[in-house]
C-alpha cells in the first residue's frame, strides 16, 4: 500500500505538470489540474501514514479526571484484567477492557497509605499511617472484591514486598517481619546486625534481599559500610556481601532479588553511582554498570525522584539477566535510546535508538515493553526481543496524550497507562488496543 500511495502521488504530480505545460484551452487544463489534485491528496496522505508506521489506534477508554487538583497516585496494582490506582486516601479499580469502575475502597478514617506491596494472586498489602507520622498499621486488600482481608496495629512498615504469592515481608522499624498474606499470621523476623539498620529490600519466591548500612563510631561523619544481606523464605540467613561503599548511601534500592540487583549512589562526588549485581547462590559480585559512561547517561536512574513514590516507576527494568534502561547521549536532555547491559559481567549487550523520547520501560515475561513519545500526539509501544533489542510487536497510538513517566501494564488485548497526576493535563488511566 505504501508503494501504491507513492506511485499515485508521483503520477499525479507528473500529470499536473504536463497539464500546465501542455497547449490547449485554459478550461481543460484547469479540469486536468483538479483531477490531478484529487489523485495526489489521498495518495500522499496514504504514503505519509505508511511512512509513520503501522496503522495507529486510539484509546478506547479513559478514566474521568480526579479531584482535588494535584492529587497524586502513590502506586499501581494489576490483577489480570483489573488495574488499581492507589492514592494516599483511596483505591480505584478499573476494568482494563472497558475502563468501567470495578470497585473503590477508601482508607480508614484519617489514615493514609504509606507503604505498598506488589500484587499477587489477587492480593496486595498496604501500610496505613496518620500523615505525617510513620505507618502504624498493616493490612491486606482483596483486589477482586475491593475489601480488606485483615488489619493489624503495632506494625510499622516502611516497605513491603512479597516472598512468593502467599507471604509478605515488611521492613518493620529496625527488623524484617514476615506474615501470611491472606491471614496476617506472623511467620518469622530478622534483625539487622548490631549497630546497623536496613535501608531497602526486595523479595522473590527464592529469597529476601536487604541493604544494610553500618555507620562508623561517629555517625555524623557520614561514613560506614553498606552490605547486601540475603535470607531464605524460611528466614534462615544465606549470605552477606560488602557493596564497596565508604560513605552513607544517598540512594539505595534493590531493583530485583533474582538476580540480586542494587542501584547504589554514595554521598559525595567520587563515590559509587552504579547498578550492581550479585550471584544468587553466595552474593559474589558479578557486574558494575555505571550510570554515566562515555556513550550514554542512564537518565532514568540518575534522577532521585520517580513518580509513584511508594512503588517508583522508572524507565528501567531488570529483564532476566539484563538491565534494560532508557538512555541519553551525553549532553542531551531527552532519553532517545534504549540500552541493555548484562547483569552477569556488566557488558553492553545492545543499544537502539528509539523513534522519540522513551517514557517507560517495563519488564514482561516475553521481553521488555518500551513506551515512546514521538510528538504530534503520536505515541508508540514496542515489545522488544531481549536478546538483541529488535521490535517484535509494535502499537502506534494517537490522541493518548501521554505525559512524563507513566505506569504501563498489559493484558491479552490492551495496554493500560496510569498517570501519577490525573487531575490536570492527563487522565488518571486509559486503555489502548494492542496491535
Short mmCIF file of C-alpha atoms in Angstrom, two decimals:
data_model
loop_
_atom_site.label_atom_id
_atom_site.label_comp_id
_atom_site.label_asym_id
_atom_site.label_seq_id
_atom_site.Cartn_x
_atom_site.Cartn_y
_atom_site.Cartn_z
CA UNK A 1 0.00 0.00 0.00
CA UNK A 2 2.90 2.34 0.65
CA UNK A 3 4.19 1.72 -2.90
CA UNK A 4 0.69 2.38 -4.29
CA UNK A 5 0.46 5.68 -2.45
CA UNK A 6 3.90 6.80 -3.62
CA UNK A 7 3.24 5.79 -7.24
CA UNK A 8 -0.12 7.58 -7.20
CA UNK A 9 1.43 10.72 -5.81
CA UNK A 10 4.28 10.75 -8.35
CA UNK A 11 1.87 10.06 -11.21
CA UNK A 12 -0.45 12.84 -10.09
CA UNK A 13 2.41 15.34 -9.90
CA UNK A 14 3.60 14.33 -13.37
CA UNK A 15 0.11 14.73 -14.82
CA UNK A 16 -0.29 18.10 -13.11
CA UNK A 17 2.99 19.34 -14.59
CA UNK A 18 2.05 18.07 -18.02
CA UNK A 19 -1.36 19.73 -17.83
CA UNK A 20 0.09 23.15 -17.17
CA UNK A 21 2.87 22.84 -19.73
CA UNK A 22 0.68 21.48 -22.50
CA UNK A 23 -1.10 23.51 -25.15
CA UNK A 24 -4.86 23.71 -25.10
CA UNK A 25 -7.88 25.54 -23.72
CA UNK A 26 -7.41 27.01 -20.23
CA UNK A 27 -10.64 25.37 -19.01
CA UNK A 28 -9.39 21.92 -19.98
CA UNK A 29 -6.08 22.44 -18.20
CA UNK A 30 -7.88 23.54 -15.02
CA UNK A 31 -10.07 20.43 -15.08
CA UNK A 32 -6.96 18.27 -15.51
CA UNK A 33 -5.29 20.05 -12.58
CA UNK A 34 -8.30 19.40 -10.31
CA UNK A 35 -8.29 15.71 -11.25
CA UNK A 36 -4.57 15.50 -10.51
CA UNK A 37 -5.07 17.04 -7.08
CA UNK A 38 -7.86 14.56 -6.40
CA UNK A 39 -5.37 11.79 -7.08
CA UNK A 40 -2.47 13.39 -5.22
CA UNK A 41 -4.17 14.20 -1.89
CA UNK A 42 -5.28 10.68 -0.90
CA UNK A 43 -2.13 9.19 -2.42
CA UNK A 44 0.20 11.47 -0.46
CA UNK A 45 -1.86 11.01 2.71
CA UNK A 46 -1.59 7.25 2.35
CA UNK A 47 2.13 7.46 1.72
CA UNK A 48 2.66 9.75 4.73
CA UNK A 49 0.63 7.50 7.04
CA UNK A 50 2.55 4.42 5.98
CA UNK A 51 5.88 6.16 6.43
CA UNK A 52 4.83 6.97 10.00
CA UNK A 53 4.48 3.27 10.82
CA UNK A 54 1.66 0.71 11.01
CA UNK A 55 -1.99 1.80 11.27
CA UNK A 56 -2.48 3.63 14.55
CA UNK A 57 -5.07 3.04 17.24
CA UNK A 58 -6.72 5.41 19.70
CA UNK A 59 -7.61 4.96 23.36
CA UNK A 60 -10.88 3.09 23.77
CA UNK A 61 -11.44 4.45 27.26
CA UNK A 62 -10.07 6.99 29.71
CA UNK A 63 -10.96 7.45 33.36
CA UNK A 64 -12.60 10.71 34.45
CA UNK A 65 -10.32 13.40 35.86
CA UNK A 66 -9.84 13.19 39.60
CA UNK A 67 -10.28 15.75 42.35
CA UNK A 68 -8.96 17.57 44.29
CA UNK A 69 -6.42 19.09 41.92
CA UNK A 70 -2.83 17.81 42.07
CA UNK A 71 -3.82 14.65 43.97
CA UNK A 72 -1.24 12.02 43.03
CA UNK A 73 -1.22 8.24 42.88
CA UNK A 74 1.43 6.54 45.01
CA UNK A 75 1.39 3.07 43.37
CA UNK A 76 -0.40 0.84 40.85
CA UNK A 77 -1.50 -2.78 41.10
CA UNK A 78 -2.56 -5.12 38.31
CA UNK A 79 -4.51 -8.33 38.77
CA UNK A 80 -5.28 -9.78 35.35
CA UNK A 81 -7.93 -7.56 33.78
CA UNK A 82 -8.14 -5.28 36.83
CA UNK A 83 -5.84 -2.28 37.31
CA UNK A 84 -5.87 -0.46 40.65
CA UNK A 85 -4.68 3.13 41.01
CA UNK A 86 -3.56 3.63 44.62
CA UNK A 87 -3.92 7.09 46.11
CA UNK A 88 -2.97 8.07 49.65
CA UNK A 89 -6.67 8.19 50.56
CA UNK A 90 -8.36 5.74 48.18
CA UNK A 91 -8.04 2.75 45.87
CA UNK A 92 -9.71 2.98 42.41
CA UNK A 93 -10.01 -0.24 40.38
CA UNK A 94 -10.67 -0.20 36.61
CA UNK A 95 -11.58 -2.93 34.13
CA UNK A 96 -8.76 -2.97 31.57
CA UNK A 97 -11.07 -3.77 28.64
CA UNK A 98 -13.75 -1.12 29.19
CA UNK A 99 -12.41 1.30 31.80
CA UNK A 100 -15.51 0.91 33.94
CA UNK A 101 -15.08 1.08 37.68
CA UNK A 102 -14.59 -2.34 39.26
CA UNK A 103 -14.60 -1.09 42.84
CA UNK A 104 -13.48 1.75 45.09
CA UNK A 105 -12.13 1.45 48.62
CA UNK A 106 -11.42 4.33 50.99
CA UNK A 107 -8.62 4.16 53.52
CA UNK A 108 -9.58 4.07 57.22
CA UNK A 109 -10.66 7.44 58.67
CA UNK A 110 -7.75 9.91 58.99
CA UNK A 111 -5.32 7.25 57.69
CA UNK A 112 -3.15 7.48 54.58
CA UNK A 113 -1.41 4.81 52.54
CA UNK A 114 2.29 4.92 53.46
CA UNK A 115 3.63 1.56 52.18
CA UNK A 116 2.55 -0.70 49.31
CA UNK A 117 3.49 -4.25 48.32
CA UNK A 118 3.36 -5.75 44.82
CA UNK A 119 0.23 -7.69 43.86
CA UNK A 120 -0.01 -11.48 43.52
CA UNK A 121 -2.95 -13.85 43.03
CA UNK A 122 -5.48 -11.07 43.59
CA UNK A 123 -3.95 -9.88 46.88
CA UNK A 124 -1.75 -6.97 47.99
CA UNK A 125 -0.68 -5.40 51.27
CA UNK A 126 -0.59 -1.78 52.43
CA UNK A 127 0.67 0.19 55.38
CA UNK A 128 -1.52 2.90 56.92
CA UNK A 129 -0.43 5.87 58.98
CA UNK A 130 -1.65 9.26 60.17
CA UNK A 131 0.26 11.70 58.00
CA UNK A 132 2.97 12.86 58.70
CA UNK A 133 3.59 10.18 61.35
CA UNK A 134 5.12 6.84 60.24
CA UNK A 135 2.99 3.83 59.35
CA UNK A 136 1.45 2.10 62.35
CA UNK A 137 -0.94 -0.38 60.70
CA UNK A 138 -0.60 -3.24 58.24
CA UNK A 139 -3.47 -4.56 56.11
CA UNK A 140 -4.21 -6.79 53.11
CA UNK A 141 -6.61 -5.96 50.26
CA UNK A 142 -8.52 -8.41 48.04
CA UNK A 143 -8.09 -6.92 44.56
CA UNK A 144 -11.01 -8.88 43.13
CA UNK A 145 -13.62 -7.62 45.57
CA UNK A 146 -12.14 -4.39 46.89
CA UNK A 147 -12.38 -5.48 50.51
CA UNK A 148 -9.88 -5.62 53.35
CA UNK A 149 -8.97 -9.13 54.44
CA UNK A 150 -7.36 -8.13 57.72
CA UNK A 151 -5.74 -5.20 59.52
CA UNK A 152 -3.39 -5.15 62.47
CA UNK A 153 -1.97 -2.40 64.68
CA UNK A 154 1.55 -2.12 66.03
CA UNK A 155 3.37 -2.86 62.76
CA UNK A 156 5.44 0.00 61.32
CA UNK A 157 6.06 -0.94 57.68
CA UNK A 158 8.25 1.43 55.70
CA UNK A 159 8.50 -1.04 52.80
CA UNK A 160 6.54 -4.13 51.76
CA UNK A 161 7.47 -6.98 49.41
CA UNK A 162 6.17 -10.48 48.63
CA UNK A 163 8.06 -13.72 49.22
CA UNK A 164 6.15 -15.69 46.61
CA UNK A 165 2.39 -15.25 46.20
CA UNK A 166 1.33 -16.05 49.78
CA UNK A 167 3.91 -14.48 52.09
CA UNK A 168 4.51 -10.82 52.94
CA UNK A 169 7.75 -9.31 54.24
CA UNK A 170 7.71 -5.88 55.89
CA UNK A 171 10.58 -3.61 56.80
CA UNK A 172 9.10 -3.08 60.27
CA UNK A 173 11.09 -0.41 62.05
CA UNK A 174 14.53 -1.96 62.59
CA UNK A 175 13.68 -5.53 61.57
CA UNK A 176 12.29 -7.65 58.77
CA UNK A 177 8.93 -9.14 59.74
CA UNK A 178 7.16 -11.80 57.68
CA UNK A 179 3.42 -12.57 57.66
CA UNK A 180 0.94 -14.72 55.78
CA UNK A 181 -0.57 -12.50 53.10
CA UNK A 182 -4.06 -13.98 53.29
CA UNK A 183 -4.43 -14.20 57.07
CA UNK A 184 -1.74 -11.90 58.52
CA UNK A 185 -0.30 -14.69 60.66
CA UNK A 186 3.30 -13.92 61.82
CA UNK A 187 5.94 -16.23 60.32
CA UNK A 188 9.46 -15.01 61.25
CA UNK A 189 11.57 -11.93 61.95
CA UNK A 190 15.19 -10.99 61.23
CA UNK A 191 17.09 -8.22 63.00
CA UNK A 192 19.90 -6.18 61.42
CA UNK A 193 23.47 -6.62 62.58
CA UNK A 194 24.18 -4.79 65.85
CA UNK A 195 24.82 -1.10 65.17
CA UNK A 196 23.36 -1.32 61.65
CA UNK A 197 20.00 -0.70 60.01
CA UNK A 198 18.12 -1.92 56.95
CA UNK A 199 17.66 0.69 54.20
CA UNK A 200 15.88 -1.09 51.34
CA UNK A 201 14.77 -4.55 50.30
CA UNK A 202 13.17 -6.72 47.66
CA UNK A 203 11.99 -10.33 47.61
CA UNK A 204 11.10 -13.26 45.41
CA UNK A 205 9.96 -16.83 45.96
CA UNK A 206 13.64 -17.74 46.44
CA UNK A 207 14.95 -15.10 48.83
CA UNK A 208 14.62 -11.79 50.65
CA UNK A 209 17.40 -9.30 49.86
CA UNK A 210 18.02 -6.24 52.04
CA UNK A 211 20.54 -3.37 52.01
CA UNK A 212 22.08 -2.87 55.45
CA UNK A 213 24.07 0.23 56.43
CA UNK A 214 26.50 0.23 59.38
CA UNK A 215 27.76 3.67 60.43
CA UNK A 216 31.20 4.21 61.90
CA UNK A 217 31.69 5.17 65.56
CA UNK A 218 30.88 8.79 64.61
CA UNK A 219 27.56 8.69 62.69
CA UNK A 220 27.81 12.41 61.97
CA UNK A 221 30.80 11.73 59.73
CA UNK A 222 28.53 10.02 57.21
CA UNK A 223 30.95 7.15 56.71
CA UNK A 224 30.39 3.45 57.18
CA UNK A 225 29.90 0.14 55.41
CA UNK A 226 26.97 -0.87 53.22
CA UNK A 227 26.10 -4.55 52.95
CA UNK A 228 23.68 -6.67 50.99
CA UNK A 229 22.09 -9.46 53.02
CA UNK A 230 20.03 -12.41 51.77
CA UNK A 231 17.57 -14.60 53.68
CA UNK A 232 15.83 -17.80 52.65
CA UNK A 233 11.98 -17.81 52.53
CA UNK A 234 12.14 -19.59 55.91
CA UNK A 235 14.14 -16.72 57.47
CA UNK A 236 17.50 -18.51 57.52
CA UNK A 237 20.44 -16.21 56.76
CA UNK A 238 22.08 -17.04 53.42
CA UNK A 239 24.91 -14.56 52.83
CA UNK A 240 26.20 -11.02 53.49
CA UNK A 241 28.21 -9.04 50.89
CA UNK A 242 30.05 -5.73 51.18
CA UNK A 243 28.83 -3.32 48.46
CA UNK A 244 32.13 -1.43 48.47
CA UNK A 245 30.79 1.99 49.51
CA UNK A 246 32.69 4.02 52.09
CA UNK A 247 30.13 6.78 52.58
CA UNK A 248 26.47 6.64 53.60
CA UNK A 249 24.20 5.86 50.63
CA UNK A 250 22.22 8.74 49.16
CA UNK A 251 20.21 6.23 47.13
CA UNK A 252 19.94 2.51 47.79
CA UNK A 253 17.27 0.50 46.01
CA UNK A 254 17.06 -3.23 45.40
CA UNK A 255 15.85 -3.45 41.79
CA UNK A 256 15.48 -7.23 41.84
CA UNK A 257 16.03 -10.22 44.10
CA UNK A 258 16.57 -12.62 41.17
CA UNK A 259 19.27 -11.88 40.26
CA UNK A 260 20.13 -9.67 43.25
CA UNK A 261 20.49 -6.20 41.71
CA UNK A 262 21.07 -2.93 43.58
CA UNK A 263 21.00 0.70 42.50
CA UNK A 264 23.55 2.46 44.74
CA UNK A 265 24.64 6.09 44.95
CA UNK A 266 27.10 7.14 47.66
CA UNK A 267 27.02 10.58 49.19
CA UNK A 268 29.87 12.72 47.88
CA UNK A 269 31.17 13.41 44.40
CA UNK A 270 33.58 10.49 43.92
CA UNK A 271 31.58 7.60 45.33
CA UNK A 272 29.80 4.72 43.65
CA UNK A 273 26.95 5.67 41.30
CA UNK A 274 26.04 2.45 39.55
CA UNK A 275 23.85 -0.62 39.28
CA UNK A 276 25.46 -3.63 40.97
CA UNK A 277 24.54 -7.28 40.52
CA UNK A 278 25.47 -10.33 42.61
CA UNK A 279 25.39 -14.10 42.40
CA UNK A 280 22.22 -15.52 43.91
CA UNK A 281 23.97 -18.52 45.47
CA UNK A 282 26.61 -16.75 47.55
CA UNK A 283 26.37 -12.98 46.94
CA UNK A 284 29.64 -12.80 45.00
CA UNK A 285 29.89 -9.55 42.95
CA UNK A 286 29.09 -10.05 39.28
CA UNK A 287 28.64 -6.74 37.46
CA UNK A 288 29.03 -2.99 37.92
CA UNK A 289 27.09 -0.84 35.45
CA UNK A 290 27.93 2.87 35.78
CA UNK A 291 25.04 5.28 35.45
CA UNK A 292 27.27 7.59 33.38
CA UNK A 293 29.59 6.39 30.62
CA UNK A 294 31.33 7.92 27.62
CA UNK A 295 28.46 6.92 25.32
CA UNK A 296 25.25 7.11 27.37
CA UNK A 297 23.71 8.51 30.51
CA UNK A 298 21.15 6.19 32.09
CA UNK A 299 18.93 9.20 32.56
CA UNK A 300 16.14 7.44 34.37
CA UNK A 301 18.48 6.16 37.07
CA UNK A 302 20.36 9.36 37.84
CA UNK A 303 17.17 11.14 38.88
CA UNK A 304 16.50 10.75 42.59
CA UNK A 305 12.79 11.45 42.11
CA UNK A 306 10.50 8.98 40.38
CA UNK A 307 6.70 9.03 40.09
CA UNK A 308 4.51 6.72 42.20
CA UNK A 309 6.69 7.29 45.25
CA UNK A 310 5.73 4.15 47.20
CA UNK A 311 6.42 1.82 44.26
CA UNK A 312 8.51 4.03 41.97
CA UNK A 313 8.14 3.69 38.21
CA UNK A 314 11.32 4.49 36.26
CA UNK A 315 12.15 3.84 32.61
CA UNK A 316 14.38 0.90 33.56
CA UNK A 317 13.73 -2.76 34.31
CA UNK A 318 15.50 -5.99 35.15
CA UNK A 319 14.53 -8.48 32.44
CA UNK A 320 16.07 -11.88 33.10
CA UNK A 321 19.83 -11.32 33.27
CA UNK A 322 19.65 -7.89 31.63
CA UNK A 323 19.24 -4.33 32.85
CA UNK A 324 17.18 -2.57 30.15
CA UNK A 325 17.03 1.20 30.55
CA UNK A 326 16.28 4.44 28.79
CA UNK A 327 19.42 6.42 27.99
CA UNK A 328 20.53 9.74 26.57
CA UNK A 329 23.65 10.80 24.77
CA UNK A 330 25.94 12.90 27.00
CA UNK A 331 24.69 16.48 26.99
CA UNK A 332 21.19 15.63 25.73
CA UNK A 333 18.17 16.17 27.95
CA UNK A 334 15.79 13.60 26.46
CA UNK A 335 16.21 9.82 26.62
CA UNK A 336 16.08 8.72 22.99
CA UNK A 337 17.89 5.40 23.32
CA UNK A 338 17.25 2.05 24.98
CA UNK A 339 20.31 0.12 26.15
CA UNK A 340 20.69 -3.33 27.66
CA UNK A 341 23.56 -4.36 29.94
CA UNK A 342 24.41 -7.85 31.10
CA UNK A 343 23.93 -8.39 34.83
CA UNK A 344 26.48 -11.20 34.55
CA UNK A 345 29.50 -9.13 33.55
CA UNK A 346 28.22 -5.56 33.02
CA UNK A 347 28.90 -5.51 29.27
CA UNK A 348 26.56 -3.69 26.91
CA UNK A 349 24.54 -6.32 25.07
CA UNK A 350 22.73 -3.97 22.69
CA UNK A 351 21.64 -0.38 22.19
CA UNK A 352 19.00 1.01 19.87
CA UNK A 353 17.75 4.46 19.02
CA UNK A 354 14.10 4.97 19.83
CA UNK A 355 11.76 6.77 17.44
CA UNK A 356 11.14 9.50 20.04
CA UNK A 357 11.54 10.12 23.76
CA UNK A 358 11.39 7.00 25.94
CA UNK A 359 8.66 7.35 28.58
CA UNK A 360 8.61 3.91 30.17
CA UNK A 361 10.45 0.59 30.21
CA UNK A 362 8.54 -2.30 31.76
CA UNK A 363 9.51 -5.93 32.26
CA UNK A 364 7.21 -8.54 30.71
CA UNK A 365 7.57 -12.34 30.50
CA UNK A 366 8.15 -12.20 26.74
CA UNK A 367 10.51 -9.20 26.65
CA UNK A 368 10.68 -5.57 27.73
CA UNK A 369 7.91 -3.12 26.83
CA UNK A 370 9.02 0.37 25.83
CA UNK A 371 6.68 3.35 25.52
CA UNK A 372 7.91 6.19 23.28
CA UNK A 373 6.54 9.69 22.68
CA UNK A 374 7.02 10.64 19.02
CA UNK A 375 5.33 14.06 19.06
CA UNK A 376 2.25 15.36 17.20
CA UNK A 377 0.23 13.37 19.74
CA UNK A 378 1.60 10.10 18.44
CA UNK A 379 3.00 7.52 20.88
CA UNK A 380 4.34 4.01 20.31
CA UNK A 381 4.65 0.86 22.42
CA UNK A 382 7.35 -1.58 21.35
CA UNK A 383 7.75 -5.10 22.66
CA UNK A 384 11.43 -5.84 22.26
CA UNK A 385 13.37 -9.07 21.92
CA UNK A 386 15.59 -9.32 24.97
CA UNK A 387 18.44 -10.91 23.03
CA UNK A 388 19.03 -8.10 20.53
CA UNK A 389 16.54 -5.27 21.18
CA UNK A 390 14.64 -5.58 17.89
CA UNK A 391 10.92 -4.77 17.83
CA UNK A 392 8.77 -7.89 17.98
CA UNK A 393 5.40 -6.18 18.40
CA UNK A 394 4.50 -2.54 17.76
CA UNK A 395 1.40 -0.48 18.56
CA UNK A 396 1.14 3.12 17.29
CA UNK A 397 -1.21 5.22 19.41
CA UNK A 398 -2.84 8.54 18.53
CA UNK A 399 -4.54 11.04 20.82
CA UNK A 400 -3.39 9.33 24.03
CA UNK A 401 -1.74 12.49 25.45
CA UNK A 402 0.84 10.52 27.40
CA UNK A 403 2.92 12.69 29.66
CA UNK A 404 6.02 12.00 31.72
CA UNK A 405 6.80 8.57 33.12
CA UNK A 406 3.57 6.59 33.23
CA UNK A 407 2.88 3.12 34.58
CA UNK A 408 2.44 0.68 31.68
CA UNK A 409 0.50 -2.56 32.04
CA UNK A 410 -0.67 -5.17 29.52
CA UNK A 411 -3.47 -7.69 29.11
CA UNK A 412 -4.24 -10.06 26.24
CA UNK A 413 -5.66 -7.27 24.07
CA UNK A 414 -5.00 -3.99 25.89
CA UNK A 415 -2.26 -1.69 27.04
CA UNK A 416 -3.17 0.32 30.11
CA UNK A 417 -1.41 3.54 31.06
CA UNK A 418 -1.76 5.04 34.53
CA UNK A 419 -0.55 8.54 35.34
CA UNK A 420 0.63 9.78 38.70
CA UNK A 421 -1.37 13.01 38.43
CA UNK A 422 -4.76 12.53 36.79
CA UNK A 423 -6.22 15.91 37.72
CA UNK A 424 -4.61 18.37 35.31
CA UNK A 425 -3.13 17.67 31.86
CA UNK A 426 -3.83 13.93 31.52
CA UNK A 427 -6.43 11.41 32.61
CA UNK A 428 -5.73 9.09 35.58
CA UNK A 429 -5.82 5.94 33.40
CA UNK A 430 -6.57 4.95 29.81
CA UNK A 431 -6.81 1.75 27.77
CA UNK A 432 -5.47 1.19 24.26
CA UNK A 433 -5.97 -1.84 21.95
CA UNK A 434 -2.85 -3.90 21.27
CA UNK A 435 -1.74 -4.47 17.69
#
